[in-house]
Coordinates of C-alpha atoms and ligand atoms in Angstrom, one line a residue:
M1 CA -6.7 113.6 -97.1
G2 CA -6.0 111.2 -94.3
E3 CA -6.5 107.5 -94.0
P4 CA -9.9 105.8 -93.5
L5 CA -10.8 105.4 -89.8
L6 CA -12.4 102.3 -88.6
I7 CA -14.7 102.9 -85.6
R8 CA -15.6 99.8 -83.5
A9 CA -18.7 100.2 -81.5
S10 CA -22.3 98.9 -81.2
L11 CA -24.3 100.1 -84.1
L12 CA -28.0 100.6 -84.5
N13 CA -29.1 101.5 -88.0
P14 CA -32.7 102.4 -88.9
V15 CA -33.7 101.1 -92.4
G16 CA -37.5 101.4 -92.3
A17 CA -40.5 102.2 -90.0
D18 CA -40.4 98.7 -88.5
H19 CA -36.9 97.5 -89.2
W20 CA -33.4 98.3 -87.9
V21 CA -30.1 96.6 -88.2
F22 CA -28.2 96.0 -85.0
Y23 CA -24.5 95.0 -84.6
R24 CA -23.5 94.5 -81.0
D25 CA -19.9 94.4 -82.2
G26 CA -20.0 96.6 -85.3
G27 CA -17.6 98.5 -87.5
L28 CA -18.0 101.8 -89.3
L29 CA -15.4 102.8 -91.8
V30 CA -15.2 106.5 -92.3
H31 CA -13.1 108.5 -94.8
E32 CA -13.2 112.2 -95.6
G33 CA -16.3 112.8 -93.6
R34 CA -18.3 110.1 -95.3
I35 CA -19.2 106.5 -94.6
L36 CA -17.4 103.9 -96.7
C37 CA -19.1 100.9 -95.2
M38 CA -20.5 99.5 -92.0
G39 CA -21.2 96.0 -90.8
P40 CA -20.4 93.4 -88.1
M41 CA -16.8 93.8 -86.9
S42 CA -16.0 90.3 -88.2
E43 CA -16.2 91.6 -91.7
F44 CA -13.4 94.1 -91.1
R45 CA -10.9 91.6 -89.7
Q46 CA -9.4 90.9 -93.1
Q47 CA -9.2 94.5 -94.1
K48 CA -6.0 96.5 -93.6
V49 CA -7.0 99.6 -91.7
S50 CA -4.3 101.9 -90.4
A51 CA -6.5 103.7 -87.9
M52 CA -9.0 102.2 -85.5
L53 CA -10.9 103.7 -82.7
E54 CA -12.7 101.5 -80.2
L55 CA -15.7 103.0 -78.5
D56 CA -17.5 101.6 -75.6
S57 CA -20.8 103.1 -76.8
L58 CA -23.8 102.7 -79.0
L59 CA -23.8 104.7 -82.3
V60 CA -27.1 105.8 -84.0
P61 CA -27.4 108.2 -86.9
G62 CA -27.6 111.9 -86.1
F63 CA -31.1 112.9 -85.1
V64 CA -33.3 114.9 -87.4
D65 CA -35.7 117.5 -86.1
V66 CA -38.1 118.7 -88.9
H67 CA -40.0 121.4 -86.9
I68 CA -38.4 123.6 -84.3
H69 CA -38.5 127.4 -83.6
W70 CA -34.9 128.4 -82.9
V71 CA -36.1 131.8 -81.7
Q72 CA -38.2 130.2 -79.0
H73 CA -35.5 128.0 -77.6
H74 CA -34.8 130.2 -74.6
V75 CA -38.4 130.2 -73.5
R76 CA -39.1 126.5 -74.2
G77 CA -41.5 124.7 -72.1
R78 CA -42.1 127.7 -69.9
F79 CA -45.7 128.3 -70.6
Q80 CA -48.6 126.0 -70.8
S81 CA -51.9 127.3 -72.0
D82 CA -54.1 127.2 -75.1
L83 CA -52.1 127.6 -78.3
M84 CA -53.6 130.9 -79.4
E85 CA -53.3 132.5 -75.9
W86 CA -49.7 131.2 -75.6
L87 CA -48.7 132.7 -79.0
R88 CA -50.3 136.0 -78.4
N89 CA -49.3 136.5 -74.8
H90 CA -45.9 134.9 -74.6
I91 CA -44.3 133.9 -77.9
W92 CA -44.9 136.9 -80.2
P93 CA -43.6 139.4 -77.6
E94 CA -40.5 137.3 -77.3
E95 CA -39.9 137.1 -81.0
I96 CA -40.0 140.9 -81.4
E97 CA -36.6 140.9 -79.6
F98 CA -34.9 139.2 -82.5
D99 CA -34.8 142.6 -84.3
N100 CA -31.7 143.1 -82.1
E101 CA -28.7 141.5 -83.9
L102 CA -26.6 140.9 -80.8
F103 CA -29.6 139.2 -79.1
A104 CA -30.2 137.1 -82.2
R105 CA -26.6 136.0 -82.4
R106 CA -26.3 135.0 -78.8
H107 CA -29.5 133.0 -79.0
A108 CA -28.5 131.4 -82.3
Q109 CA -25.2 130.2 -80.8
T110 CA -26.9 128.8 -77.7
F111 CA -29.5 127.1 -79.9
F112 CA -27.0 125.3 -82.2
H113 CA -24.8 124.4 -79.2
D114 CA -27.7 122.8 -77.4
T115 CA -29.2 121.0 -80.3
T116 CA -25.8 119.6 -81.3
R117 CA -25.1 118.6 -77.7
A118 CA -28.4 116.7 -77.8
G119 CA -27.5 114.8 -80.9
T120 CA -29.4 116.7 -83.6
T121 CA -27.3 117.0 -86.8
L122 CA -30.0 117.9 -89.3
G123 CA -33.2 120.0 -89.0
M124 CA -35.6 122.5 -90.3
A125 CA -36.3 125.6 -88.1
Y126 CA -38.7 128.6 -88.0
S127 CA -37.0 131.9 -87.5
S128 CA -38.7 135.1 -86.5
P129 CA -39.9 137.4 -89.3
H130 CA -36.6 139.4 -89.2
V131 CA -34.4 138.7 -92.2
R132 CA -31.2 139.6 -90.4
A133 CA -32.0 137.1 -87.6
L134 CA -32.4 134.4 -90.2
E135 CA -29.1 135.3 -91.8
I136 CA -27.4 135.2 -88.4
A137 CA -28.8 131.8 -87.7
A138 CA -27.6 130.5 -91.1
S139 CA -24.1 131.8 -90.3
E140 CA -24.0 130.2 -86.8
A141 CA -25.5 126.8 -87.8
I142 CA -23.7 123.6 -86.7
G143 CA -24.7 120.7 -88.9
D144 CA -27.1 120.8 -91.7
W145 CA -30.1 123.1 -91.3
V146 CA -33.0 124.5 -93.3
L147 CA -34.3 127.8 -92.1
G148 CA -37.2 130.0 -92.9
N149 CA -38.3 133.5 -91.7
S150 CA -41.8 133.3 -90.4
I151 CA -44.0 135.2 -92.9
M152 CA -46.7 137.1 -91.2
E153 CA -48.8 140.0 -92.5
K154 CA -51.6 140.2 -89.9
A155 CA -53.2 139.0 -86.7
A156 CA -50.0 139.5 -84.7
P157 CA -48.2 142.4 -83.0
E158 CA -47.3 145.1 -85.5
P159 CA -43.5 144.8 -85.2
L160 CA -43.8 141.2 -86.5
C161 CA -46.0 141.9 -89.4
R162 CA -44.8 143.0 -92.9
A163 CA -47.1 144.4 -95.4
S164 CA -47.5 142.4 -98.6
P165 CA -46.2 142.3 -101.4
D166 CA -43.0 142.8 -99.3
N167 CA -43.5 139.3 -97.8
A168 CA -43.4 137.5 -101.1
D169 CA -40.8 139.8 -102.6
Q170 CA -38.4 138.9 -99.7
V171 CA -38.5 135.2 -100.4
A172 CA -36.8 134.9 -103.8
P173 CA -33.6 136.7 -102.8
L174 CA -33.4 134.7 -99.5
L175 CA -33.8 131.5 -101.5
K176 CA -31.0 132.6 -103.7
K177 CA -28.8 133.7 -100.8
L178 CA -29.2 130.7 -98.5
G179 CA -29.8 128.2 -101.3
H180 CA -32.6 125.7 -101.9
E181 CA -31.1 123.3 -99.6
H182 CA -31.1 125.6 -96.7
Y183 CA -34.1 127.9 -97.1
A184 CA -37.8 127.0 -96.6
V185 CA -40.8 129.1 -97.6
T186 CA -42.5 129.7 -94.2
P187 CA -46.0 131.2 -94.1
R188 CA -46.3 130.9 -90.3
F189 CA -49.8 129.7 -90.4
A190 CA -53.0 130.6 -92.3
L191 CA -54.3 133.1 -89.7
N192 CA -51.2 135.3 -90.2
C193 CA -51.6 135.4 -94.0
S194 CA -54.2 136.3 -96.6
A195 CA -55.2 133.8 -99.2
E196 CA -53.5 136.0 -101.9
L197 CA -50.2 136.0 -100.1
M198 CA -50.3 132.2 -99.6
R199 CA -51.1 131.7 -103.3
E200 CA -48.1 133.9 -104.2
L201 CA -45.9 131.9 -101.8
G202 CA -47.3 128.6 -103.2
D203 CA -46.6 129.6 -106.8
L204 CA -43.1 130.7 -105.9
A205 CA -42.3 127.5 -103.9
R206 CA -43.5 125.3 -106.8
R207 CA -41.6 127.2 -109.4
E208 CA -38.4 127.0 -107.3
N209 CA -39.1 123.5 -106.0
A210 CA -38.5 124.9 -102.5
L211 CA -39.3 123.3 -99.2
I212 CA -42.4 124.7 -97.5
Q213 CA -43.1 124.7 -93.7
T214 CA -46.2 125.8 -91.9
H215 CA -48.6 124.7 -89.2
L216 CA -51.8 122.8 -89.7
S217 CA -54.6 122.1 -87.3
E218 CA -52.9 122.2 -83.9
S219 CA -55.7 123.3 -81.7
L220 CA -59.5 123.4 -81.9
N221 CA -59.7 127.1 -81.2
E222 CA -57.3 127.7 -84.1
V223 CA -59.5 125.5 -86.4
R224 CA -62.5 127.6 -85.4
E225 CA -60.7 130.8 -86.1
I226 CA -59.6 129.5 -89.5
R227 CA -63.2 128.6 -90.4
E228 CA -64.2 132.2 -89.8
A229 CA -61.3 133.7 -91.6
F230 CA -61.6 131.5 -94.7
P231 CA -65.3 130.7 -95.2
E232 CA -64.7 129.8 -98.9
A233 CA -62.5 126.8 -98.0
Q234 CA -63.9 123.4 -97.2
D235 CA -61.6 123.0 -94.2
Y236 CA -58.2 124.1 -92.8
T237 CA -56.3 121.7 -95.1
D238 CA -58.2 123.2 -98.1
V239 CA -57.0 126.7 -97.2
Y240 CA -53.4 125.5 -98.0
D241 CA -54.4 123.3 -100.9
R242 CA -56.2 126.2 -102.6
A243 CA -53.0 128.2 -102.2
G244 CA -50.9 125.5 -103.9
L245 CA -48.9 125.0 -100.6
L246 CA -49.3 121.2 -100.4
G247 CA -46.9 118.9 -102.1
P248 CA -44.1 116.4 -101.4
R249 CA -41.8 119.3 -100.3
S250 CA -44.4 120.6 -97.8
V251 CA -43.9 119.9 -94.1
L252 CA -47.0 120.5 -92.0
G253 CA -46.6 120.8 -88.2
H254 CA -49.1 118.9 -86.0
C255 CA -52.1 117.9 -88.1
I256 CA -54.1 116.9 -85.1
H257 CA -57.7 117.8 -85.7
L258 CA -58.2 116.5 -89.3
S259 CA -61.2 115.0 -91.0
P260 CA -60.9 112.0 -93.3
R261 CA -61.2 114.3 -96.2
E262 CA -58.2 116.3 -95.0
H263 CA -56.2 113.1 -94.5
E264 CA -57.0 112.1 -98.0
T265 CA -55.9 115.5 -99.3
L266 CA -52.5 115.3 -97.5
A267 CA -52.0 111.7 -98.8
R268 CA -52.9 112.7 -102.4
R269 CA -50.5 115.7 -102.3
G270 CA -47.7 113.6 -100.8
A271 CA -47.2 116.2 -98.1
W272 CA -45.3 115.4 -94.9
I273 CA -46.5 115.8 -91.3
A274 CA -44.1 117.1 -88.7
H275 CA -45.4 115.1 -85.7
C276 CA -44.6 116.9 -82.4
P277 CA -45.9 114.6 -79.6
S278 CA -44.1 116.4 -76.7
S279 CA -45.4 119.8 -77.8
N280 CA -48.9 118.5 -78.2
E281 CA -48.8 117.2 -74.7
A282 CA -47.4 120.4 -73.3
L283 CA -50.1 122.6 -74.9
D284 CA -52.8 119.9 -74.4
S285 CA -53.5 120.2 -78.1
G286 CA -54.6 116.6 -78.5
R287 CA -53.0 113.5 -80.0
M288 CA -52.2 113.2 -83.7
D289 CA -54.3 110.3 -85.0
L290 CA -51.4 108.0 -85.8
Q291 CA -53.7 105.2 -86.9
A292 CA -55.4 107.4 -89.5
V293 CA -52.0 108.7 -90.7
R294 CA -50.8 105.1 -91.2
R295 CA -54.1 104.1 -92.8
H296 CA -53.8 106.9 -95.4
G297 CA -50.1 106.3 -96.0
I298 CA -49.2 109.8 -95.0
R299 CA -45.5 110.2 -94.4
Y300 CA -44.4 111.8 -91.1
A301 CA -41.2 112.6 -89.3
L302 CA -40.8 113.5 -85.6
A303 CA -40.1 117.0 -84.3
S304 CA -39.6 118.8 -81.0
D305 CA -41.5 122.0 -81.9
V306 CA -39.5 124.0 -79.3
G307 CA -40.6 126.3 -77.7
A308 CA -44.1 124.7 -77.3
G309 CA -42.2 121.5 -77.0
P310 CA -40.4 121.5 -73.6
S311 CA -37.1 120.1 -74.9
H312 CA -35.0 120.0 -78.1
S313 CA -33.9 116.5 -77.2
M314 CA -35.1 114.1 -79.9
L315 CA -34.6 111.3 -77.3
H316 CA -37.3 113.1 -75.3
V317 CA -39.5 113.4 -78.4
M318 CA -39.2 109.7 -79.0
Q319 CA -40.0 109.0 -75.4
R320 CA -43.2 111.1 -75.6
F321 CA -44.1 109.6 -79.0
L322 CA -44.1 106.1 -77.5
A323 CA -45.8 107.1 -74.3
Q324 CA -48.6 109.2 -75.9
H325 CA -49.6 106.6 -78.5
R326 CA -49.3 103.7 -76.1
D327 CA -51.5 105.5 -73.6
A328 CA -54.1 105.6 -76.4
G329 CA -53.7 101.8 -77.0
V330 CA -51.8 102.3 -80.2
D331 CA -49.1 99.8 -81.0
V332 CA -45.8 101.7 -81.4
N333 CA -42.2 100.5 -80.8
A334 CA -38.6 101.8 -80.5
R335 CA -37.8 100.9 -84.1
E336 CA -40.6 103.2 -85.4
A337 CA -39.5 106.0 -83.0
L338 CA -35.8 105.9 -84.1
Y339 CA -36.7 105.7 -87.8
H340 CA -39.0 108.7 -87.6
A341 CA -36.4 110.7 -85.7
T342 CA -33.6 110.0 -88.2
L343 CA -34.1 108.5 -91.7
A344 CA -37.7 109.7 -92.1
G345 CA -36.6 113.2 -91.3
A346 CA -33.8 113.0 -93.9
E347 CA -36.4 111.8 -96.5
C348 CA -38.7 114.6 -95.5
L349 CA -36.0 117.2 -96.1
G350 CA -34.8 115.6 -99.3
R351 CA -31.5 114.4 -97.8
D352 CA -31.9 110.7 -97.6
D353 CA -29.1 110.3 -100.1
R354 CA -26.6 111.9 -97.6
A355 CA -28.1 111.7 -94.1
G356 CA -30.4 109.8 -91.8
S357 CA -28.8 106.4 -91.6
F358 CA -25.5 104.5 -91.8
A359 CA -24.9 103.8 -95.5
P360 CA -22.0 104.0 -98.0
G361 CA -21.6 107.6 -99.3
K362 CA -23.6 109.2 -96.6
R363 CA -22.2 111.8 -94.2
A364 CA -20.7 110.3 -91.1
D365 CA -23.1 112.2 -88.8
F366 CA -23.9 110.2 -85.7
V367 CA -24.6 110.2 -82.0
E368 CA -22.6 108.3 -79.4
L369 CA -24.8 107.1 -76.7
P370 CA -23.8 105.3 -73.4
L371 CA -24.1 101.5 -73.6
P372 CA -27.2 100.5 -71.7
D373 CA -27.3 97.5 -69.5
R374 CA -26.6 94.5 -71.7
R375 CA -29.6 92.4 -71.0
G376 CA -32.2 91.9 -73.7
G377 CA -32.1 92.9 -77.3
P378 CA -31.8 96.3 -79.1
D379 CA -35.4 97.2 -78.4
H380 CA -34.8 96.9 -74.7
W381 CA -31.5 98.7 -75.1
F382 CA -32.9 101.6 -77.0
E383 CA -35.9 102.1 -74.8
S384 CA -33.8 102.2 -71.7
L385 CA -31.9 105.1 -73.4
L386 CA -35.2 107.0 -73.7
A387 CA -36.0 106.9 -70.0
G388 CA -35.5 109.9 -67.8
E389 CA -36.4 113.6 -67.6
A390 CA -36.0 116.0 -70.5
R391 CA -32.9 117.6 -69.0
D392 CA -31.2 114.2 -68.6
L393 CA -32.0 113.3 -72.2
E394 CA -30.6 116.5 -73.5
E395 CA -27.3 115.5 -72.0
R396 CA -27.4 111.8 -72.6
P397 CA -25.4 111.7 -75.8
L398 CA -21.7 111.3 -75.0
R399 CA -20.6 113.0 -78.2
T400 CA -22.1 114.1 -81.5
W401 CA -20.1 113.5 -84.6
I402 CA -20.6 115.5 -87.8
G403 CA -18.7 114.7 -91.0
G404 CA -16.6 112.0 -89.3
S405 CA -15.4 114.1 -86.4
P406 CA -16.7 114.7 -82.9
V407 CA -18.0 118.3 -82.6
D408 CA -16.0 120.3 -80.1
L409 CA -18.6 122.4 -78.3
G410 CA -16.2 123.9 -75.8
Q411 CA -16.6 124.3 -72.1
E412 CA -20.2 124.7 -70.9
E413 CA -20.7 127.6 -68.6
D414 CA -22.3 125.5 -65.9
G415 CA -19.5 123.0 -65.9
D416 CA -21.4 120.0 -67.2
D417 CA -19.7 116.8 -67.8
W418 CA -19.0 117.2 -71.5
P419 CA -16.2 114.6 -72.1
P420 CA -12.9 115.7 -73.5
L421 CA -12.7 115.3 -77.2
G422 CA -10.0 113.1 -78.9
Ligands
ZN501 ZN1 -44.4 125.2 -84.4

């Protein structure tokens, strides 16, 4: 059982898109892996607490990455070309390798090590089409993950494609085995699936209230190919809408080249966007129209989209989010970035009752960051933590805590300065 532990540190807690609560001298009371309460340290002075830990660091809730391809982690940021070319020439040949169980296990271990090291404690990831690789990832996961095997029946190398109805038939047993909390129905994107298959998956997901993840409107070439493949649909978004794949449990990667009609459809269905600014920069896909997304009240959460995204660090994603929209003259700030990399992601995955912020009853999952220079307020503090190259940001967190304990990630092979764990 153990006694409650009071952690004294600076705390930054996102509570909304434009609002966070900051305690320069804060206290976080943790018991049995959950948060009992948090507030300014002065509120804890009267309380009798047997165990207290004083940290010279800034704590933020664990990061949430709602769109990442764990099977592309080892080739992240390596290729920069048009999306369709990149998939066909580089990514699909790599994913074929995940048929090999040893290969899959080794890469799963590295992926979860690296994402945890970088402060991600909750996420949703695409797997390769191989069911065994998906099960291996589920068994190796550190933290709280939703996984889905990419469902592909055509327009990709033969070893990645499965004939339908096998594709849909595979889903129900996997949902049962991994559980609704940890499995997402994952038609990779419309070009890989027939309208019939997507309809079947849409029906099943609705019946089971399952999470759905797919890609929508990432590049102009892709949009063009979709128009040819689905002449009956009004637009790309309509392809998914007709299949019943759009709802509040749907998470659509990218959503860059959308018409007002498509934005309206997403808003009406209550679907989520996985906004991947660093990936969009890397593949030169364009900028998601944040103003239109805000205007239509479409909900979005941030994501790394590794391997198109060059880094799994959500600090890096937040950096690119601010830079990309500011370059376009759009007003964005650090509060919005942190909210969309934490609490919004938890809401997107249906976990805001237990993750995404510091609140009583939630899991004590958080990231310990070095204290920035003490001038200025929290906006200045937090933005200074987002400065640097991707590699620096991947290693900026001092420790990642899951369920009230720092995760012991062991010695890194390259002898990096991972601090000893208490
Ligand atoms: Zn993706």
